[in-house]
Coordinates of N, CA and C in Angstrom, one line a residue:
X1238 N 0.8 -1.4 0.4 CA 0.0 0.0 0.3 C 0.6 0.9 0.6
X1239 N 2.3 1.0 0.8 CA 2.7 2.1 0.6 C 3.5 2.8 -0.8
X1240 N 4.0 1.3 -1.4 CA 4.2 1.7 -2.4 C 3.5 2.5 -3.7
X1241 N 2.0 2.2 -3.7 CA 1.2 3.2 -4.5 C 0.7 4.4 -3.8
X1242 N 1.1 4.9 -2.0 CA 1.1 6.4 -2.3 C 2.3 6.8 -2.2
X1243 N 3.6 6.1 -2.8 CA 4.5 6.9 -3.4 C 4.6 7.4 -4.9
X1244 N 4.3 6.2 -5.2 CA 3.7 6.2 -6.3 C 3.0 7.8 -7.1
X1245 N 1.7 7.7 -6.3 CA 0.8 8.7 -6.6 C 0.8 10.3 -6.0
X1246 N 2.4 10.1 -5.1 CA 2.7 11.4 -5.0 C 4.2 11.9 -5.5
X1247 N 5.0 10.8 -6.5 CA 5.8 10.8 -7.4 C 5.6 11.9 -8.5
X1248 N 6.8 12.5 -9.1 CA 6.2 13.1 -10.6 C 5.9 12.6 -11.4
X1249 N 4.7 13.4 -12.4 CA 4.1 12.3 -13.7 C 4.4 12.7 -14.6
X1250 N 5.1 12.1 -15.7 CA 5.3 13.0 -17.1 C 4.7 13.3 -17.3
X1251 N 4.8 14.3 -18.5 CA 3.9 15.6 -18.9 C 2.9 14.6 -19.9
X1252 N 3.0 13.8 -20.7 CA 2.0 13.5 -21.5 C 0.3 12.7 -20.6
X1253 N 1.3 12.1 -19.7 CA 0.5 11.5 -18.8 C -0.2 12.4 -17.6
X1254 N 0.1 13.9 -17.4 CA -1.4 14.9 -16.7 C -1.9 14.9 -17.7
X1255 N -1.5 15.5 -18.9 CA -2.4 15.8 -20.3 C -3.4 14.5 -20.0
X1256 N -3.4 13.4 -20.2 CA -3.9 12.3 -20.4 C -4.8 12.4 -19.3
X1257 N -4.8 12.7 -18.0 CA -5.2 12.5 -16.1 C -6.3 13.8 -16.5
X1258 N -5.5 14.8 -17.4 CA -7.0 16.3 -17.6 C -8.0 15.6 -18.1
X1259 N -7.6 15.2 -19.7 CA -8.8 14.6 -20.6 C -9.6 13.5 -19.9
X1260 N -9.0 12.4 -18.9 CA -10.5 11.6 -18.6 C -10.9 12.2 -17.3
X1261 N -10.2 13.0 -16.9 CA -11.1 13.9 -15.7 C -12.3 14.7 -16.3
X1262 N -12.0 15.3 -17.7 CA -13.2 15.7 -18.2 C -14.1 14.9 -18.8
X1263 N -13.5 14.1 -19.3 CA -14.4 12.6 -20.0 C -15.2 12.5 -18.8
X1264 N -14.8 11.9 -17.7 CA -15.2 11.3 -16.8 C -16.8 12.6 -15.9
X1265 N -16.4 13.7 -16.1 CA -17.2 14.8 -15.5 C -18.5 14.8 -16.3
X1266 N -18.2 14.8 -17.8 CA -18.9 14.7 -18.8 C -20.4 13.7 -18.6
X1267 N -20.1 12.7 -19.0 CA -20.6 11.2 -18.6 C -21.3 11.6 -17.6
X1268 N -20.6 12.0 -16.2 CA -21.6 11.7 -15.4 C -22.8 12.8 -15.2
X1269 N -22.1 13.9 -15.9 CA -23.4 15.0 -16.5 C -24.6 14.3 -17.2
X1270 N -24.4 13.4 -17.9 CA -25.3 12.8 -19.0 C -26.1 11.9 -18.1
X1271 N -25.3 10.9 -17.1 CA -26.0 9.7 -16.4 C -26.9 10.5 -15.5
X1272 N -26.6 11.8 -14.8 CA -27.1 12.0 -13.8 C -28.2 13.3 -14.6
X1273 N -28.4 13.6 -15.4 CA -29.8 14.7 -15.9 C -30.8 14.0 -15.8
X1274 N -31.9 14.9 -15.3 CA -33.2 14.9 -15.0 C -34.0 14.4 -16.3
X1275 N -33.5 14.6 -17.1 CA -34.4 14.4 -18.5 C -34.1 13.3 -19.2
X1276 N -35.3 12.6 -20.0 CA -35.0 11.2 -20.4 C -34.0 11.1 -21.7
X1277 N -33.1 10.2 -21.7 CA -31.8 10.0 -22.8 C -32.4 8.8 -23.6
X1278 N -31.7 9.0 -24.6 CA -32.1 7.8 -25.2 C -30.9 6.4 -24.7
X1279 N -31.4 5.0 -24.7 CA -30.6 4.3 -24.1 C -29.0 4.0 -24.5
X1280 N -29.2 4.0 -26.0 CA -27.6 4.6 -26.3 C -26.4 5.3 -26.0
X1281 N -27.0 6.5 -25.9 CA -26.0 7.9 -25.4 C -25.7 7.9 -23.6
X1282 N -27.1 6.7 -22.6 CA -27.2 6.5 -21.9 C -25.9 5.3 -21.3
X1283 N -25.8 4.0 -22.3 CA -24.7 3.3 -22.7 C -23.6 3.4 -22.8
X1284 N -23.2 4.5 -23.7 CA -22.0 5.4 -23.9 C -21.3 6.1 -22.6
X1285 N -22.5 6.4 -22.5 CA -21.6 7.5 -21.1 C -21.4 6.8 -20.1
X1286 N -21.7 5.7 -19.7 CA -21.2 4.7 -18.7 C -20.1 3.9 -18.9
X1287 N -19.9 4.0 -20.8 CA -19.0 3.4 -21.0 C -17.4 4.5 -20.5
X1288 N -17.9 5.4 -20.9 CA -17.0 6.4 -21.3 C -16.6 7.1 -20.1
X1289 N -17.4 6.9 -18.7 CA -17.3 6.9 -17.5 C -16.2 6.0 -17.1
X1290 N -16.1 4.8 -17.3 CA -15.4 4.0 -16.9 C -14.1 4.2 -17.1
X1291 N -14.2 4.6 -18.5 CA -12.7 4.5 -19.4 C -11.8 5.8 -18.7
X1292 N -12.8 6.5 -18.3 CA -12.7 8.2 -17.8 C -11.7 8.0 -16.7
X1293 N -12.3 6.6 -15.5 CA -11.7 6.6 -14.2 C -10.6 6.0 -14.5
X1294 N -10.4 4.9 -15.2 CA -9.4 3.9 -15.2 C -8.3 4.6 -15.8
X1295 N -8.6 5.2 -16.8 CA -7.6 6.3 -17.5 C -6.6 7.1 -16.6
X1296 N -7.6 8.2 -15.6 CA -6.8 8.7 -14.5 C -6.4 8.2 -13.5
X1297 N -6.8 7.0 -13.3 CA -6.0 6.4 -12.1 C -4.7 5.8 -12.9
X1298 N -4.7 5.3 -13.8 CA -3.5 5.0 -14.1 C -2.3 6.0 -14.3
X1299 N -3.1 6.8 -14.8 CA -2.2 8.3 -15.3 C -1.7 8.5 -14.2
X1300 N -2.3 8.5 -13.2 CA -1.6 9.4 -11.8 C -0.6 8.6 -11.1
X1301 N -0.8 7.2 -11.0 CA 0.0 6.4 -11.0 C 1.1 5.9 -11.6
X1302 N 1.2 7.1 -13.1 CA 2.5 6.6 -13.8 C 3.8 7.2 -13.7
X1303 N 5.0 7.0 -13.4 CA 6.0 8.2 -12.3 C 6.8 8.2 -13.5
X1304 N 7.3 9.4 -13.5 CA 8.6 9.4 -14.5 C 9.4 8.8 -14.2
X1305 N 10.7 8.3 -15.1 CA 11.7 7.4 -15.4 C 12.7 7.9 -14.4
X1306 N 13.1 9.2 -14.0 CA 14.2 10.2 -13.1 C 13.3 10.3 -11.7
X1307 N 12.1 9.8 -11.9 CA 11.4 10.6 -10.1 C 12.6 9.1 -9.2
X1308 N 12.5 10.1 -8.0 CA 12.9 9.2 -7.0 C 12.5 10.2 -5.6
X1309 N 11.8 9.1 -4.9 CA 11.1 10.1 -4.1 C 11.5 9.0 -2.7
X1310 N 11.3 9.7 -1.2 CA 11.8 9.3 -0.1 C 10.7 8.2 0.4
X1311 N 11.1 7.1 1.2 CA 10.3 6.2 1.3 C 9.5 6.7 2.3
X1312 N 8.0 6.1 2.8 CA 7.0 7.0 3.6 C 7.5 6.2 4.7
X1313 N 7.2 6.8 5.9 CA 7.0 5.9 7.1 C 6.3 4.8 7.4
X1314 N 6.4 3.6 8.2 CA 5.5 2.9 8.5 C 4.3 3.2 8.5
X1315 N 3.5 2.5 8.3 CA 1.8 3.0 8.8 C 1.7 2.8 10.3
X1316 N 2.2 1.6 11.1 CA 2.2 1.2 12.2 C 3.9 0.8 12.7
X1317 N 4.3 1.5 13.3 CA 5.6 1.1 14.3 C 5.4 -0.2 14.5
X1318 N 4.7 0.2 15.9 CA 4.5 -1.2 16.7 C 4.7 -2.4 15.8
X1319 N 4.0 -2.6 14.6 CA 3.6 -3.6 13.9 C 4.8 -4.5 13.2
X1320 N 5.6 -3.4 12.9 CA 6.8 -3.7 11.7 C 7.7 -4.6 12.5
X1321 N 8.0 -5.5 11.6 CA 9.2 -6.5 12.2 C 10.2 -6.5 12.8
X1322 N 10.9 -6.7 13.9 CA 11.7 -6.9 14.7 C 13.4 -7.3 13.8
X1323 N 14.2 -6.3 13.6 CA 15.4 -7.0 12.9 C 16.5 -7.7 13.7
X1324 N 16.2 -7.3 15.4 CA 17.5 -7.5 16.0 C 17.0 -9.0 16.9
X1325 N 18.4 -9.8 17.3 CA 17.9 -11.0 17.6 C 17.8 -10.6 19.3
X1326 N 16.9 -11.9 19.2 CA 16.2 -12.1 20.5 C 17.2 -12.7 21.7
X1327 N 17.5 -12.5 22.8 CA 18.1 -13.6 23.5 C 17.2 -14.3 24.6
X1328 N 17.0 -15.2 24.6 CA 15.9 -16.2 25.2 C 17.1 -16.6 26.6

């Protein structure tokens, strides 16, 4: 889970930043169509559902794409008390 957070906070290449913005815009448009208070043809609603799914997936993948030269410091452990201890135990 920590690796996912590190990737989300690491620098993203320009292409994927633009792709993420496009995916966000498509998702917003599809959501507006799906939640419209008017009756729309079934084909339009079906296509909007697919566009929403594709936009969401493309946005998530674009956010987690890391530049090749990116270096990020490691995150601290979630709960230090549960981390394994590498010291020898004397019995």
